[in-house]
Amino acid sequence: GENVEQHPSTLSVQEGDSAVIKCTYSDSASNYFPWYKQELGKGPQLIIDIRSNVGEKKDQRIAVTLNKTAKHFSLHITETQPEDSAVYFCAAGDSGAGSYQLTFGKGTKLSVIP
Amino acid sequence: GAVVSQHPSRVICKSGTSVKIECRSLDFQATTMFWYRQFPKKSLMLMATSNEGSKATYEQGVEKDKFLINHASLTLSTLTVTSAHPEDSSFYICSVPTGFTDTQYFGPGTRLTVL
């Protein structure tokens, strides 16, 4: 089965700086890679996703890059703000399998220091 | 994206009782829903796949007689924790995949505390 590794487990940045979270996956059949933000006591919120036919995707201050050859993908947050503080999860899935299941990384706790 | 609700948001019960958690897809008809369990400061663990009109599919190690899942309609799935014990205390979250796009949207979660 799929295995997703996520690093770092914790990350502290100064407000305004950039934050980068990296994930690797093991199953070459995986073709869908979403990122979720989870605030304390709440369900995960989808913030951006990328599919294997695209190398990079950007949405305002958030971007995701995918390297299929190396089987890794990264989340980039620029101009961080205190409200970006949360736990971020990467995930990988194979939409071609028809099961829609995702395998999640263990999460990164991001703290943005004002 | 899909709007997903869960009820209740938190529940406290005595050991030995059963607790039902509802997951509703408010704007999307879902033949499949997922149930996850999350321990404090841990990742999401898939418990089972809820299938409308058929039996749920459970992940290895998840007791199907302990965690009963019923997908009553295209907008409602329920998870019943039977004879709950303190070790069942956790954060339970459902998600709805939006069909063709396979994007999953999560509910707000239910905090279960078993005394």
PDB file of N, CA, C and O in Angstrom, chain A residues 43-81:
ATOM      1  N   GLY A  43     -12.363  19.985  11.801  1.00  0.00           N
ATOM      2  CA  GLY A  43     -12.046  19.030  10.750  1.00  0.00           C
ATOM      3  C   GLY A  43     -11.049  19.624   9.769  1.00  0.00           C
ATOM      4  O   GLY A  43     -10.898  20.840   9.659  1.00  0.00           O
ATOM      5  N   PRO A  44     -10.336  18.776   9.027  1.00  0.00           N
ATOM      6  CA  PRO A  44      -9.375  19.271   8.033  1.00  0.00           C
ATOM      7  C   PRO A  44     -10.070  20.042   6.918  1.00  0.00           C
ATOM      8  O   PRO A  44     -11.161  19.666   6.470  1.00  0.00           O
ATOM      9  N   GLN A  45      -9.411  21.086   6.473  1.00  0.00           N
ATOM     10  CA  GLN A  45      -9.947  21.923   5.404  1.00  0.00           C
ATOM     11  C   GLN A  45      -9.017  21.841   4.199  1.00  0.00           C
ATOM     12  O   GLN A  45      -7.814  22.091   4.316  1.00  0.00           O
ATOM     13  N   LEU A  46      -9.562  21.496   3.055  1.00  0.00           N
ATOM     14  CA  LEU A  46      -8.757  21.420   1.836  1.00  0.00           C
ATOM     15  C   LEU A  46      -8.277  22.819   1.463  1.00  0.00           C
ATOM     16  O   LEU A  46      -9.074  23.759   1.365  1.00  0.00           O
ATOM     17  N   ILE A  47      -6.963  22.973   1.273  1.00  0.00           N
ATOM     18  CA  ILE A  47      -6.446  24.286   0.911  1.00  0.00           C
ATOM     19  C   ILE A  47      -5.922  24.322  -0.518  1.00  0.00           C
ATOM     20  O   ILE A  47      -5.975  25.358  -1.180  1.00  0.00           O
ATOM     21  N   ILE A  48      -5.406  23.238  -1.015  1.00  0.00           N
ATOM     22  CA  ILE A  48      -4.928  23.166  -2.383  1.00  0.00           C
ATOM     23  C   ILE A  48      -4.677  21.710  -2.731  1.00  0.00           C
ATOM     24  O   ILE A  48      -4.433  20.888  -1.848  1.00  0.00           O
ATOM     25  N   ASP A  49      -4.782  21.379  -3.999  1.00  0.00           N
ATOM     26  CA  ASP A  49      -4.471  20.024  -4.432  1.00  0.00           C
ATOM     27  C   ASP A  49      -3.824  20.066  -5.809  1.00  0.00           C
ATOM     28  O   ASP A  49      -3.902  21.072  -6.518  1.00  0.00           O
ATOM     29  N   ILE A  50      -3.162  18.982  -6.157  1.00  0.00           N
ATOM     30  CA  ILE A  50      -2.482  18.912  -7.446  1.00  0.00           C
ATOM     31  C   ILE A  50      -2.600  17.494  -7.985  1.00  0.00           C
ATOM     32  O   ILE A  50      -2.638  16.523  -7.216  1.00  0.00           O
ATOM     33  N   ARG A  51      -2.696  17.408  -9.283  1.00  0.00           N
ATOM     34  CA  ARG A  51      -2.782  16.083  -9.915  1.00  0.00           C
ATOM     35  C   ARG A  51      -1.506  15.828 -10.693  1.00  0.00           C
ATOM     36  O   ARG A  51      -0.760  16.750 -11.014  1.00  0.00           O
ATOM     37  N   SER A  52      -1.288  14.577 -11.024  1.00  0.00           N
ATOM     38  CA  SER A  52       0.027  14.166 -11.526  1.00  0.00           C
ATOM     39  C   SER A  52       0.341  14.700 -12.914  1.00  0.00           C
ATOM     40  O   SER A  52       1.478  14.592 -13.365  1.00  0.00           O
ATOM     41  N   ASN A  53      -0.630  15.283 -13.595  1.00  0.00           N
ATOM     42  CA  ASN A  53      -0.347  15.824 -14.926  1.00  0.00           C
ATOM     43  C   ASN A  53       0.104  17.298 -14.852  1.00  0.00           C
ATOM     44  O   ASN A  53       0.298  17.940 -15.872  1.00  0.00           O
ATOM     45  N   VAL A  54       0.281  17.777 -13.606  1.00  0.00           N
ATOM     46  CA  VAL A  54       0.684  19.166 -13.388  1.00  0.00           C
ATOM     47  C   VAL A  54       1.894  19.192 -12.464  1.00  0.00           C
ATOM     48  O   VAL A  54       1.972  18.413 -11.527  1.00  0.00           O
ATOM     49  N   GLY A  55       2.850  20.084 -12.722  1.00  0.00           N
ATOM     50  CA  GLY A  55       4.042  20.138 -11.881  1.00  0.00           C
ATOM     51  C   GLY A  55       3.955  21.160 -10.763  1.00  0.00           C
ATOM     52  O   GLY A  55       4.632  21.026  -9.746  1.00  0.00           O
ATOM     53  N   GLU A  56       3.111  22.174 -10.973  1.00  0.00           N
ATOM     54  CA  GLU A  56       3.011  23.226  -9.966  1.00  0.00           C
ATOM     55  C   GLU A  56       1.637  23.867 -10.054  1.00  0.00           C
ATOM     56  O   GLU A  56       1.044  23.991 -11.133  1.00  0.00           O
ATOM     57  N   LYS A  57       1.151  24.283  -8.900  1.00  0.00           N
ATOM     58  CA  LYS A  57      -0.145  24.968  -8.840  1.00  0.00           C
ATOM     59  C   LYS A  57      -0.073  26.032  -7.765  1.00  0.00           C
ATOM     60  O   LYS A  57       0.508  25.806  -6.695  1.00  0.00           O
ATOM     61  N   LYS A  58      -0.651  27.180  -8.046  1.00  0.00           N
ATOM     62  CA  LYS A  58      -0.562  28.284  -7.103  1.00  0.00           C
ATOM     63  C   LYS A  58      -1.937  28.896  -6.862  1.00  0.00           C
ATOM     64  O   LYS A  58      -2.751  29.006  -7.768  1.00  0.00           O
ATOM     65  N   ASP A  59      -2.165  29.283  -5.615  1.00  0.00           N
ATOM     66  CA  ASP A  59      -3.402  29.963  -5.245  1.00  0.00           C
ATOM     67  C   ASP A  59      -3.052  31.028  -4.221  1.00  0.00           C
ATOM     68  O   ASP A  59      -2.886  30.754  -3.043  1.00  0.00           O
ATOM     69  N   GLN A  60      -2.869  32.235  -4.680  1.00  0.00           N
ATOM     70  CA  GLN A  60      -2.494  33.377  -3.863  1.00  0.00           C
ATOM     71  C   GLN A  60      -1.181  33.097  -3.141  1.00  0.00           C
ATOM     72  O   GLN A  60      -0.148  32.958  -3.779  1.00  0.00           O
ATOM     73  N   ARG A  61      -1.201  32.989  -1.807  1.00  0.00           N
ATOM     74  CA  ARG A  61       0.056  32.805  -1.068  1.00  0.00           C
ATOM     75  C   ARG A  61       0.465  31.325  -0.947  1.00  0.00           C
ATOM     76  O   ARG A  61       1.501  31.012  -0.364  1.00  0.00           O
ATOM     77  N   ILE A  62      -0.343  30.462  -1.481  1.00  0.00           N
ATOM     78  CA  ILE A  62      -0.088  29.023  -1.335  1.00  0.00           C
ATOM     79  C   ILE A  62       0.262  28.415  -2.686  1.00  0.00           C
ATOM     80  O   ILE A  62      -0.383  28.719  -3.696  1.00  0.00           O
ATOM     81  N   ALA A  63       1.274  27.559  -2.697  1.00  0.00           N
ATOM     82  CA  ALA A  63       1.660  26.864  -3.917  1.00  0.00           C
ATOM     83  C   ALA A  63       2.042  25.435  -3.571  1.00  0.00           C
ATOM     84  O   ALA A  63       2.482  25.142  -2.447  1.00  0.00           O
ATOM     85  N   VAL A  64       1.834  24.551  -4.511  1.00  0.00           N
ATOM     86  CA  VAL A  64       2.246  23.157  -4.348  1.00  0.00           C
ATOM     87  C   VAL A  64       3.045  22.756  -5.580  1.00  0.00           C
ATOM     88  O   VAL A  64       2.707  23.140  -6.703  1.00  0.00           O
ATOM     89  N   THR A  65       4.132  22.030  -5.352  1.00  0.00           N
ATOM     90  CA  THR A  65       4.937  21.512  -6.446  1.00  0.00           C
ATOM     91  C   THR A  65       4.976  19.997  -6.364  1.00  0.00           C
ATOM     92  O   THR A  65       4.898  19.420  -5.279  1.00  0.00           O
ATOM     93  N   LEU A  66       5.080  19.370  -7.505  1.00  0.00           N
ATOM     94  CA  LEU A  66       5.096  17.911  -7.572  1.00  0.00           C
ATOM     95  C   LEU A  66       6.229  17.447  -8.468  1.00  0.00           C
ATOM     96  O   LEU A  66       6.382  17.921  -9.585  1.00  0.00           O
ATOM     97  N   ASN A  67       7.007  16.509  -7.956  1.00  0.00           N
ATOM     98  CA  ASN A  67       8.064  15.878  -8.736  1.00  0.00           C
ATOM     99  C   ASN A  67       7.739  14.386  -8.794  1.00  0.00           C
ATOM    100  O   ASN A  67       7.997  13.642  -7.860  1.00  0.00           O
ATOM    101  N   LYS A  68       7.137  13.968  -9.899  1.00  0.00           N
ATOM    102  CA  LYS A  68       6.696  12.569 -10.014  1.00  0.00           C
ATOM    103  C   LYS A  68       7.865  11.603 -10.054  1.00  0.00           C
ATOM    104  O   LYS A  68       7.786  10.497  -9.533  1.00  0.00           O
ATOM    105  N   THR A  69       8.943  12.020 -10.674  1.00  0.00           N
ATOM    106  CA  THR A  69      10.098  11.129 -10.794  1.00  0.00           C
ATOM    107  C   THR A  69      10.655  10.787  -9.416  1.00  0.00           C
ATOM    108  O   THR A  69      10.962   9.645  -9.115  1.00  0.00           O
ATOM    109  N   ALA A  70      10.772  11.829  -8.601  1.00  0.00           N
ATOM    110  CA  ALA A  70      11.323  11.643  -7.258  1.00  0.00           C
ATOM    111  C   ALA A  70      10.254  11.241  -6.254  1.00  0.00           C
ATOM    112  O   ALA A  70      10.570  10.933  -5.101  1.00  0.00           O
ATOM    113  N   LYS A  71       8.996  11.267  -6.652  1.00  0.00           N
ATOM    114  CA  LYS A  71       7.851  10.947  -5.784  1.00  0.00           C
ATOM    115  C   LYS A  71       7.833  11.854  -4.560  1.00  0.00           C
ATOM    116  O   LYS A  71       7.745  11.373  -3.412  1.00  0.00           O
ATOM    117  N   HIS A  72       7.959  13.140  -4.798  1.00  0.00           N
ATOM    118  CA  HIS A  72       7.756  14.046  -3.678  1.00  0.00           C
ATOM    119  C   HIS A  72       7.010  15.288  -4.102  1.00  0.00           C
ATOM    120  O   HIS A  72       7.017  15.682  -5.276  1.00  0.00           O
ATOM    121  N   PHE A  73       6.307  15.871  -3.150  1.00  0.00           N
ATOM    122  CA  PHE A  73       5.551  17.091  -3.388  1.00  0.00           C
ATOM    123  C   PHE A  73       5.662  17.986  -2.160  1.00  0.00           C
ATOM    124  O   PHE A  73       5.905  17.510  -1.049  1.00  0.00           O
ATOM    125  N   SER A  74       5.548  19.283  -2.406  1.00  0.00           N
ATOM    126  CA  SER A  74       5.800  20.250  -1.333  1.00  0.00           C
ATOM    127  C   SER A  74       4.729  21.332  -1.316  1.00  0.00           C
ATOM    128  O   SER A  74       4.177  21.697  -2.351  1.00  0.00           O
ATOM    129  N   LEU A  75       4.493  21.832  -0.125  1.00  0.00           N
ATOM    130  CA  LEU A  75       3.589  22.961   0.088  1.00  0.00           C
ATOM    131  C   LEU A  75       4.422  24.185   0.437  1.00  0.00           C
ATOM    132  O   LEU A  75       5.300  24.116   1.299  1.00  0.00           O
ATOM    133  N   HIS A  76       4.164  25.284  -0.252  1.00  0.00           N
ATOM    134  CA  HIS A  76       4.885  26.525  -0.011  1.00  0.00           C
ATOM    135  C   HIS A  76       3.872  27.591   0.398  1.00  0.00           C
ATOM    136  O   HIS A  76       2.904  27.838  -0.337  1.00  0.00           O
ATOM    137  N   ILE A  77       4.114  28.207   1.534  1.00  0.00           N
ATOM    138  CA  ILE A  77       3.276  29.321   1.981  1.00  0.00           C
ATOM    139  C   ILE A  77       4.170  30.548   2.073  1.00  0.00           C
ATOM    140  O   ILE A  77       5.169  30.551   2.800  1.00  0.00           O
ATOM    141  N   THR A  78       3.835  31.572   1.327  1.00  0.00           N
ATOM    142  CA  THR A  78       4.626  32.809   1.365  1.00  0.00           C
ATOM    143  C   THR A  78       3.927  33.846   2.225  1.00  0.00           C
ATOM    144  O   THR A  78       2.723  33.757   2.496  1.00  0.00           O
ATOM    145  N   GLU A  79       4.705  34.822   2.667  1.00  0.00           N
ATOM    146  CA  GLU A  79       4.184  35.934   3.478  1.00  0.00           C
ATOM    147  C   GLU A  79       3.277  35.406   4.591  1.00  0.00           C
ATOM    148  O   GLU A  79       2.110  35.815   4.714  1.00  0.00           O
ATOM    149  N   THR A  80       3.804  34.520   5.393  1.00  0.00           N
ATOM    150  CA  THR A  80       2.985  33.866   6.414  1.00  0.00           C
ATOM    151  C   THR A  80       2.374  34.872   7.388  1.00  0.00           C
ATOM    152  O   THR A  80       2.963  35.930   7.692  1.00  0.00           O
ATOM    153  N   GLN A  81       1.188  34.499   7.849  1.00  0.00           N
ATOM    154  CA  GLN A  81       0.443  35.328   8.794  1.00  0.00           C
ATOM    155  C   GLN A  81       0.090  34.469  10.016  1.00  0.00           C
ATOM    156  O   GLN A  81       0.033  33.238   9.909  1.00  0.00           O
TER     157      GLN A  81
END
